[in-house]
């Protein structure tokens, strides 16, 4: 190894050591959503970014808006680094710091950020605090060697992905706090995600009339009506299985009844039943049209039932991530650098999930998901016990993102 190569290796080793320490620090601060009280995590992250030499903007979201989405506190963090004359593209790098609660079954401390077997374990280590580190250290590398660059890179570290991203990325974009030309959103290292599902969450409230169980005919049984609605929904599930999205990786639309509540007592005809429905949208579907069709399906199921009223209330409508013109430039550049670092070309694909990335495409910004992680969500135990990210994948993703940004910001 030459002295130059040794110097580069030493620098890379030091960078990775600092990056791992950064990731461990952000994993150790809880940011469960629910309950969604994430301001403390934002403050710690802001301080860590300032220690790296970044100027950090803190954008607190007013409490009434935060509460609308079932959260307690949100502070969005923005870092802007301008290169050259800043006439080149503005590129946003978005990752979320809120995480699902740990749940049971862990063999590691969910907030211990323990390192074992070349991986870091903890809630959010993979989704998506790892990309706080990926994006921050890729940007830091540009800042340390800015020659030949022109344009702007922004870090958008937000805190409401688990609640829909409405007071995170959507808030930043709608309030004119950012107008990017391209965006990268948190993802994994072995695929470039160009599209994903959307989701409609609908609450169906069935209202009837309570009555004594000895005389059920004197009431209007909301649960009996709800069973007719359930029958219609499960018939719809079977119909949807027969539809296949032309977008590779998506599969068919899905519908699930996730929650049921209601009733008064064992000896009382129930007067109110509430159902919560999750309807996954393919990129080809329109969310409002799906919502109207599902509402019509529910209403038809109990049409003509005496004493029964139905209310359908939207909880969340997350439109799919759709591939916009200009996305191919992001894909090609990421694939080029991934081929050099990984020794393989990650495919451009779609996933049957929904993420904050959709808010960027809804604003007309070409966006892909790419970041640190394994080949699948299952491998990372994302949203499951013993969630983790391999340090080697963190390192590789950081180098790939750095190279991609350099190409996109090349002056001239």
Short mmCIF file of C-alpha atoms in Angstrom, two decimals:
data_model
loop_
_atom_site.label_atom_id
_atom_site.label_comp_id
_atom_site.label_asym_id
_atom_site.label_seq_id
_atom_site.Cartn_x
_atom_site.Cartn_y
_atom_site.Cartn_z
CA UNK A 1 0.00 0.00 0.00
CA UNK A 2 1.41 3.39 -0.98
CA UNK A 3 1.61 6.30 1.47
CA UNK A 4 -1.30 7.98 -0.35
CA UNK A 5 -3.44 4.83 -0.13
CA UNK A 6 -2.53 4.43 3.53
CA UNK A 7 -3.53 8.03 4.20
CA UNK A 8 -6.89 7.53 2.48
CA UNK A 9 -7.52 4.32 4.40
CA UNK A 10 -6.64 6.04 7.67
CA UNK A 11 -8.97 8.94 6.86
CA UNK A 12 -11.81 6.58 5.92
CA UNK A 13 -11.27 4.60 9.12
CA UNK A 14 -11.45 7.75 11.21
CA UNK A 15 -14.58 8.90 9.38
CA UNK A 16 -16.31 5.58 9.93
CA UNK A 17 -15.37 5.56 13.62
CA UNK A 18 -16.94 9.02 14.06
CA UNK A 19 -19.98 8.00 12.02
CA UNK A 20 -20.59 4.90 14.14
CA UNK A 21 -20.32 7.01 17.30
CA UNK A 22 -22.83 9.49 15.84
CA UNK A 23 -25.29 6.72 15.02
CA UNK A 24 -24.97 5.16 18.46
CA UNK A 25 -25.65 8.55 20.06
CA UNK A 26 -28.91 9.09 18.13
CA UNK A 27 -30.10 5.51 18.75
CA UNK A 28 -29.60 5.91 22.51
CA UNK A 29 -32.15 8.73 22.74
CA UNK A 30 -35.73 7.35 22.64
CA UNK A 31 -38.08 8.87 20.05
CA UNK A 32 -41.00 6.45 20.06
CA UNK A 33 -44.02 7.41 17.98
CA UNK A 34 -46.49 6.92 19.57
CA UNK A 35 -46.42 8.84 21.83
CA UNK A 36 -44.50 11.10 19.46
CA UNK A 37 -42.71 13.38 21.91
CA UNK A 38 -39.63 13.89 19.74
CA UNK A 39 -38.35 17.40 20.51
CA UNK A 40 -35.67 16.08 22.89
CA UNK A 41 -34.25 13.79 20.21
CA UNK A 42 -34.17 16.67 17.74
CA UNK A 43 -32.22 18.78 20.21
CA UNK A 44 -29.60 16.06 20.76
CA UNK A 45 -29.31 15.49 17.00
CA UNK A 46 -28.98 19.22 16.39
CA UNK A 47 -26.13 19.43 18.87
CA UNK A 48 -24.36 16.46 17.29
CA UNK A 49 -24.65 18.07 13.85
CA UNK A 50 -23.26 21.34 15.21
CA UNK A 51 -20.31 19.42 16.66
CA UNK A 52 -19.62 18.25 13.09
CA UNK A 53 -19.45 21.89 12.00
CA UNK A 54 -22.92 22.28 10.45
CA UNK A 55 -25.23 25.25 10.96
CA UNK A 56 -28.55 23.76 12.07
CA UNK A 57 -31.98 25.32 11.57
CA UNK A 58 -34.60 24.21 14.08
CA UNK A 59 -38.19 24.44 12.89
CA UNK A 60 -40.67 23.61 15.68
CA UNK A 61 -44.18 22.75 14.51
CA UNK A 62 -46.94 24.51 16.52
CA UNK A 63 -48.59 22.23 19.05
CA UNK A 64 -52.13 22.28 17.59
CA UNK A 65 -50.85 20.87 14.27
CA UNK A 66 -48.74 18.26 16.04
CA UNK A 67 -51.71 17.10 18.13
CA UNK A 68 -53.85 16.78 15.01
CA UNK A 69 -51.64 13.85 14.00
CA UNK A 70 -51.61 12.27 17.46
CA UNK A 71 -48.17 13.49 18.48
CA UNK A 72 -46.79 15.65 21.30
CA UNK A 73 -43.79 17.55 19.89
CA UNK A 74 -42.03 17.89 16.54
CA UNK A 75 -38.95 19.95 15.70
CA UNK A 76 -37.73 19.56 12.13
CA UNK A 77 -34.01 20.02 11.52
CA UNK A 78 -32.61 21.53 8.34
CA UNK A 79 -28.94 21.91 7.35
CA UNK A 80 -28.03 23.78 4.15
CA UNK A 81 -24.57 23.57 2.64
CA UNK A 82 -23.92 25.70 -0.44
CA UNK A 83 -21.07 24.90 -2.80
CA UNK A 84 -19.43 27.09 -5.46
CA UNK A 85 -21.80 29.80 -6.62
CA UNK A 86 -24.80 27.71 -5.53
CA UNK A 87 -26.23 27.86 -9.04
CA UNK A 88 -26.39 24.09 -9.40
CA UNK A 89 -29.19 21.80 -8.17
CA UNK A 90 -30.62 21.78 -4.67
CA UNK A 91 -30.61 18.21 -3.34
CA UNK A 92 -32.55 17.26 -0.21
CA UNK A 93 -31.56 14.27 1.92
CA UNK A 94 -34.47 13.22 4.13
CA UNK A 95 -34.52 10.72 6.99
CA UNK A 96 -36.86 10.40 9.96
CA UNK A 97 -35.91 10.16 13.61
CA UNK A 98 -39.20 8.96 15.05
CA UNK A 99 -39.47 5.21 15.54
CA UNK A 100 -42.08 2.60 16.41
CA UNK A 101 -42.06 1.52 20.09
CA UNK A 102 -39.68 -1.38 20.79
CA UNK A 103 -42.22 -4.07 21.63
CA UNK A 104 -41.20 -7.39 23.13
CA UNK A 105 -38.68 -10.09 22.26
CA UNK A 106 -35.44 -8.08 22.31
CA UNK A 107 -32.16 -9.74 23.29
CA UNK A 108 -30.42 -6.34 23.18
CA UNK A 109 -31.31 -3.10 24.96
CA UNK A 110 -33.50 -1.29 22.39
CA UNK A 111 -31.74 1.97 23.33
CA UNK A 112 -28.32 0.54 24.07
CA UNK A 113 -26.86 0.91 20.56
CA UNK A 114 -24.81 -2.19 21.29
CA UNK A 115 -22.24 -3.29 18.72
CA UNK A 116 -21.88 -7.00 18.06
CA UNK A 117 -20.69 -9.01 15.07
CA UNK A 118 -20.13 -5.92 12.96
CA UNK A 119 -23.65 -4.55 13.52
CA UNK A 120 -25.29 -1.89 15.69
CA UNK A 121 -28.47 -2.98 17.46
CA UNK A 122 -31.27 -0.73 18.64
CA UNK A 123 -34.67 0.67 17.74
CA UNK A 124 -34.22 2.95 14.74
CA UNK A 125 -30.74 1.64 13.94
CA UNK A 126 -31.99 0.65 10.49
CA UNK A 127 -35.18 2.73 10.08
CA UNK A 128 -34.01 5.34 9.76
CA UNK A 129 -31.52 6.81 12.22
CA UNK A 130 -28.80 5.06 10.23
CA UNK A 131 -29.47 7.52 7.44
CA UNK A 132 -29.09 10.47 9.79
CA UNK A 133 -25.51 9.22 9.86
CA UNK A 134 -25.27 8.26 6.16
CA UNK A 135 -26.46 11.62 4.94
CA UNK A 136 -24.64 13.77 7.51
CA UNK A 137 -21.27 12.12 6.89
CA UNK A 138 -21.69 12.09 3.10
CA UNK A 139 -22.34 15.83 3.30
CA UNK A 140 -19.42 16.29 5.68
CA UNK A 141 -17.13 14.64 3.11
CA UNK A 142 -18.30 17.15 0.49
CA UNK A 143 -17.71 20.01 2.88
CA UNK A 144 -14.17 18.79 3.55
CA UNK A 145 -13.41 18.51 -0.20
CA UNK A 146 -15.65 21.03 -1.98
CA UNK A 147 -13.51 21.61 -5.06
CA UNK A 148 -15.40 21.49 -8.35
CA UNK A 149 -18.85 21.47 -6.76
CA UNK A 150 -21.70 23.86 -7.42
CA UNK A 151 -25.15 23.70 -5.87
CA UNK A 152 -26.75 23.05 -2.49
CA UNK A 153 -27.26 20.00 -0.31
CA UNK A 154 -29.86 20.08 2.45
CA UNK A 155 -30.38 17.67 5.31
CA UNK A 156 -34.05 17.29 6.23
CA UNK A 157 -34.21 15.38 9.51
CA UNK A 158 -37.88 15.06 10.45
CA UNK A 159 -39.92 13.33 13.14
CA UNK A 160 -43.35 12.16 12.03
CA UNK A 161 -42.90 9.43 9.43
CA UNK A 162 -44.71 6.94 11.66
CA UNK A 163 -47.67 9.38 11.75
CA UNK A 164 -47.64 10.10 8.02
CA UNK A 165 -45.03 12.82 7.45
CA UNK A 166 -47.61 15.61 7.40
CA UNK A 167 -45.78 17.88 9.87
CA UNK A 168 -42.34 16.74 8.68
CA UNK A 169 -41.42 16.82 4.98
CA UNK A 170 -44.86 18.02 3.90
CA UNK A 171 -44.63 20.88 6.40
CA UNK A 172 -41.18 21.94 5.18
CA UNK A 173 -42.28 21.92 1.53
CA UNK A 174 -45.67 23.57 1.97
CA UNK A 175 -44.23 26.38 4.09
CA UNK A 176 -41.56 27.18 1.53
CA UNK A 177 -38.71 26.16 3.82
CA UNK A 178 -37.19 24.08 1.02
CA UNK A 179 -37.51 23.93 -2.76
CA UNK A 180 -35.29 21.04 -3.83
CA UNK A 181 -34.64 19.89 -7.38
CA UNK A 182 -33.95 16.30 -6.30
CA UNK A 183 -34.42 14.29 -3.12
CA UNK A 184 -33.01 11.15 -1.58
CA UNK A 185 -35.06 9.58 1.19
CA UNK A 186 -34.06 6.93 3.69
CA UNK A 187 -33.70 3.45 2.21
CA UNK A 188 -31.43 0.41 2.02
CA UNK A 189 -28.16 -0.14 0.15
CA UNK A 190 -28.94 -2.92 -2.32
CA UNK A 191 -31.88 -1.40 -4.19
CA UNK A 192 -32.85 2.03 -5.49
CA UNK A 193 -36.56 2.42 -4.77
CA UNK A 194 -38.37 4.50 -7.39
CA UNK A 195 -41.99 3.81 -6.40
CA UNK A 196 -43.99 2.49 -3.47
CA UNK A 197 -47.52 1.87 -2.31
CA UNK A 198 -49.78 4.40 -0.70
CA UNK A 199 -52.23 3.78 2.12
CA UNK A 200 -55.73 4.82 3.07
CA UNK A 201 -56.67 4.43 6.72
CA UNK A 202 -60.43 4.66 7.17
CA UNK A 203 -62.51 4.53 10.33
CA UNK A 204 -65.99 3.08 9.84
CA UNK A 205 -68.44 3.85 12.64
CA UNK A 206 -71.64 1.78 12.69
CA UNK A 207 -74.40 3.25 14.88
CA UNK A 208 -77.56 1.42 15.93
CA UNK A 209 -79.83 1.39 18.97
CA UNK A 210 -79.10 -0.34 22.26
CA UNK A 211 -81.61 -2.74 23.75
CA UNK A 212 -81.87 -5.39 26.45
CA UNK A 213 -80.40 -8.72 25.35
CA UNK A 214 -83.67 -10.37 26.36
CA UNK A 215 -85.43 -8.31 23.66
CA UNK A 216 -82.88 -7.73 20.85
CA UNK A 217 -85.66 -7.12 18.33
CA UNK A 218 -86.39 -3.78 20.06
CA UNK A 219 -82.97 -2.40 19.17
CA UNK A 220 -80.82 -2.01 16.07
CA UNK A 221 -77.75 -4.25 16.40
CA UNK A 222 -74.66 -2.32 15.28
CA UNK A 223 -72.50 -5.45 15.49
CA UNK A 224 -74.81 -7.43 13.23
CA UNK A 225 -74.58 -4.61 10.69
CA UNK A 226 -70.81 -4.54 11.12
CA UNK A 227 -70.62 -8.23 10.20
CA UNK A 228 -72.27 -7.44 6.87
CA UNK A 229 -69.66 -4.75 6.30
CA UNK A 230 -66.87 -7.17 7.21
CA UNK A 231 -68.23 -9.72 4.76
CA UNK A 232 -68.18 -7.10 2.01
CA UNK A 233 -64.63 -6.02 2.89
CA UNK A 234 -63.27 -9.57 2.86
CA UNK A 235 -64.95 -10.22 -0.47
CA UNK A 236 -63.20 -7.07 -1.71
CA UNK A 237 -59.89 -8.45 -0.40
CA UNK A 238 -60.31 -11.54 -2.58
CA UNK A 239 -61.16 -9.37 -5.60
CA UNK A 240 -58.06 -7.24 -5.08
CA UNK A 241 -55.84 -10.34 -5.01
CA UNK A 242 -56.78 -10.80 -8.66
CA UNK A 243 -55.24 -7.43 -9.60
CA UNK A 244 -51.50 -7.12 -10.23
CA UNK A 245 -49.77 -3.76 -10.45
CA UNK A 246 -47.61 -3.33 -13.57
CA UNK A 247 -44.98 -1.72 -11.30
CA UNK A 248 -42.41 -4.43 -10.42
CA UNK A 249 -42.21 -5.18 -6.71
CA UNK A 250 -45.68 -3.89 -5.79
CA UNK A 251 -47.97 -6.89 -6.30
CA UNK A 252 -51.69 -6.40 -5.66
CA UNK A 253 -53.70 -3.83 -3.70
CA UNK A 254 -54.43 -4.99 -0.14
CA UNK A 255 -57.15 -4.37 2.43
CA UNK A 256 -57.05 -5.24 6.15
CA UNK A 257 -59.38 -4.62 9.09
CA UNK A 258 -56.87 -3.93 11.84
CA UNK A 259 -59.01 -2.79 14.77
CA UNK A 260 -62.55 -3.41 15.99
CA UNK A 261 -64.09 -1.83 19.09
CA UNK A 262 -67.55 -1.30 20.55
CA UNK A 263 -70.38 -2.68 22.61
CA UNK A 264 -71.64 -1.76 26.07
CA UNK A 265 -71.98 -5.00 28.03
CA UNK A 266 -72.60 -8.68 27.49
CA UNK A 267 -76.33 -8.31 28.07
CA UNK A 268 -76.86 -5.23 25.86
CA UNK A 269 -77.43 -5.04 22.10
CA UNK A 270 -74.44 -2.97 20.90
CA UNK A 271 -75.30 0.51 19.65
CA UNK A 272 -71.90 1.44 18.27
CA UNK A 273 -69.10 -0.48 16.57
CA UNK A 274 -65.95 1.11 15.11
CA UNK A 275 -63.71 -0.56 12.52
CA UNK A 276 -60.29 0.66 11.38
CA UNK A 277 -59.40 -0.34 7.82
CA UNK A 278 -56.03 -0.21 6.05
CA UNK A 279 -56.26 -0.12 2.25
CA UNK A 280 -52.90 -0.24 0.43
CA UNK A 281 -52.81 1.66 -2.88
CA UNK A 282 -50.73 0.73 -5.90
CA UNK A 283 -48.90 3.53 -7.75
CA UNK A 284 -51.52 3.37 -10.51
CA UNK A 285 -54.42 4.09 -8.14
CA UNK A 286 -55.81 7.44 -7.04
CA UNK A 287 -56.35 7.65 -3.31
CA UNK A 288 -59.50 9.76 -3.37
CA UNK A 289 -61.10 7.49 -5.96
CA UNK A 290 -60.27 4.42 -3.84
CA UNK A 291 -61.71 6.13 -0.76
CA UNK A 292 -64.97 6.94 -2.59
CA UNK A 293 -65.29 3.36 -3.86
CA UNK A 294 -64.61 1.85 -0.43
CA UNK A 295 -67.12 4.17 1.23
CA UNK A 296 -69.73 3.17 -1.36
CA UNK A 297 -68.97 -0.52 -0.73
CA UNK A 298 -69.53 -0.06 3.02
CA UNK A 299 -72.75 1.88 2.59
CA UNK A 300 -74.17 -0.65 0.14
CA UNK A 301 -73.46 -3.52 2.58
CA UNK A 302 -76.06 -2.16 5.04
CA UNK A 303 -78.36 -0.43 2.60
CA UNK A 304 -81.97 -0.71 3.80
CA UNK A 305 -81.08 -1.77 7.36
CA UNK A 306 -83.55 -0.14 9.77
CA UNK A 307 -82.04 1.99 12.53
CA UNK A 308 -78.45 1.70 11.25
CA UNK A 309 -76.32 4.72 10.38
CA UNK A 310 -72.83 4.62 8.88
CA UNK A 311 -70.01 7.16 9.10
CA UNK A 312 -66.73 6.75 7.18
CA UNK A 313 -63.92 9.01 8.34
CA UNK A 314 -60.50 9.33 6.74
CA UNK A 315 -57.62 9.02 9.18
CA UNK A 316 -54.71 9.04 6.72
CA UNK A 317 -54.49 9.19 2.96
CA UNK A 318 -50.91 8.63 1.86
CA UNK A 319 -50.63 8.73 -1.90
CA UNK A 320 -48.08 6.36 -3.51
CA UNK A 321 -44.55 7.34 -4.47
CA UNK A 322 -44.64 7.74 -8.22
CA UNK A 323 -41.68 7.89 -10.61
CA UNK A 324 -41.29 11.42 -11.98
CA UNK A 325 -39.29 12.63 -15.00
CA UNK A 326 -35.75 13.28 -13.81
CA UNK A 327 -35.73 10.28 -11.48
CA UNK A 328 -33.58 8.38 -13.97
CA UNK A 329 -30.65 10.74 -13.32
CA UNK A 330 -30.71 9.85 -9.62
CA UNK A 331 -31.02 6.15 -10.39
CA UNK A 332 -28.18 6.07 -12.92
CA UNK A 333 -25.83 8.03 -10.68
CA UNK A 334 -26.54 5.92 -7.60
CA UNK A 335 -26.15 2.70 -9.61
CA UNK A 336 -22.84 3.89 -11.02
CA UNK A 337 -21.33 4.51 -7.60
CA UNK A 338 -22.94 1.44 -6.05
CA UNK A 339 -21.35 -0.71 -8.74
CA UNK A 340 -17.94 0.69 -7.76
CA UNK A 341 -18.46 0.24 -4.01
CA UNK A 342 -20.66 -2.87 -3.80
CA UNK A 343 -19.40 -4.65 -6.87
CA UNK A 344 -22.97 -4.99 -8.14
CA UNK A 345 -25.67 -2.77 -9.57
CA UNK A 346 -28.63 -2.36 -7.22
CA UNK A 347 -31.89 -2.69 -9.16
CA UNK A 348 -34.36 0.15 -9.55
CA UNK A 349 -37.47 -1.29 -7.97
CA UNK A 350 -40.62 -0.61 -5.97
CA UNK A 351 -41.75 -1.71 -2.50
CA UNK A 352 -45.22 -2.37 -1.04
CA UNK A 353 -44.79 0.18 1.79
CA UNK A 354 -45.35 3.89 2.12
CA UNK A 355 -42.82 6.48 3.29
CA UNK A 356 -42.15 10.21 3.64
CA UNK A 357 -40.59 10.21 0.15
CA UNK A 358 -44.05 10.55 -1.38
CA UNK A 359 -44.33 14.14 -0.10
CA UNK A 360 -41.41 15.15 -2.32
CA UNK A 361 -42.84 13.59 -5.47
CA UNK A 362 -46.23 15.13 -4.64
CA UNK A 363 -44.42 18.50 -4.74
CA UNK A 364 -42.95 17.61 -8.15
CA UNK A 365 -39.47 16.66 -6.88
CA UNK A 366 -37.84 13.56 -8.47
CA UNK A 367 -37.14 11.30 -5.51
CA UNK A 368 -35.73 7.85 -4.75
CA UNK A 369 -35.15 5.89 -1.58
CA UNK A 370 -31.54 5.01 -0.91
CA UNK A 371 -29.48 4.67 2.26
CA UNK A 372 -27.85 2.24 4.68
CA UNK A 373 -29.23 -1.25 5.11
CA UNK A 374 -29.34 -4.88 3.95
CA UNK A 375 -31.21 -6.43 1.04
CA UNK A 376 -34.55 -6.59 2.83
CA UNK A 377 -36.50 -5.12 5.71
CA UNK A 378 -36.72 -8.61 7.22
CA UNK A 379 -32.92 -8.92 7.36
CA UNK A 380 -32.70 -5.67 9.33
CA UNK A 381 -35.53 -6.66 11.71
CA UNK A 382 -36.97 -3.24 10.97
CA UNK A 383 -40.01 -2.55 13.17
CA UNK A 384 -39.19 -5.83 14.97
CA UNK A 385 -37.09 -7.02 17.91
CA UNK A 386 -33.29 -6.74 17.60
CA UNK A 387 -33.39 -4.19 14.78
CA UNK A 388 -29.87 -3.56 13.50
CA UNK A 389 -27.70 -2.19 10.73
CA UNK A 390 -24.37 -3.61 9.62
CA UNK A 391 -21.49 -1.17 9.92
CA UNK A 392 -20.17 -2.28 6.53
CA UNK A 393 -23.48 -1.31 4.90
CA UNK A 394 -23.42 2.04 6.69
CA UNK A 395 -19.91 2.67 5.37
CA UNK A 396 -20.76 1.62 1.81
CA UNK A 397 -23.97 3.63 1.63
CA UNK A 398 -22.18 6.75 2.87
CA UNK A 399 -19.54 6.45 0.16
CA UNK A 400 -22.17 5.80 -2.51
CA UNK A 401 -24.24 8.82 -1.48
CA UNK A 402 -21.14 11.01 -1.34
CA UNK A 403 -20.12 9.98 -4.86
CA UNK A 404 -23.65 10.52 -6.14
CA UNK A 405 -23.81 14.01 -4.69
CA UNK A 406 -20.42 14.89 -6.17
CA UNK A 407 -21.60 13.89 -9.64
CA UNK A 408 -24.88 15.79 -9.32
CA UNK A 409 -23.07 18.94 -8.11
CA UNK A 410 -20.24 18.95 -10.64
CA UNK A 411 -19.64 22.56 -11.68
CA UNK A 412 -20.17 23.19 -15.36
#
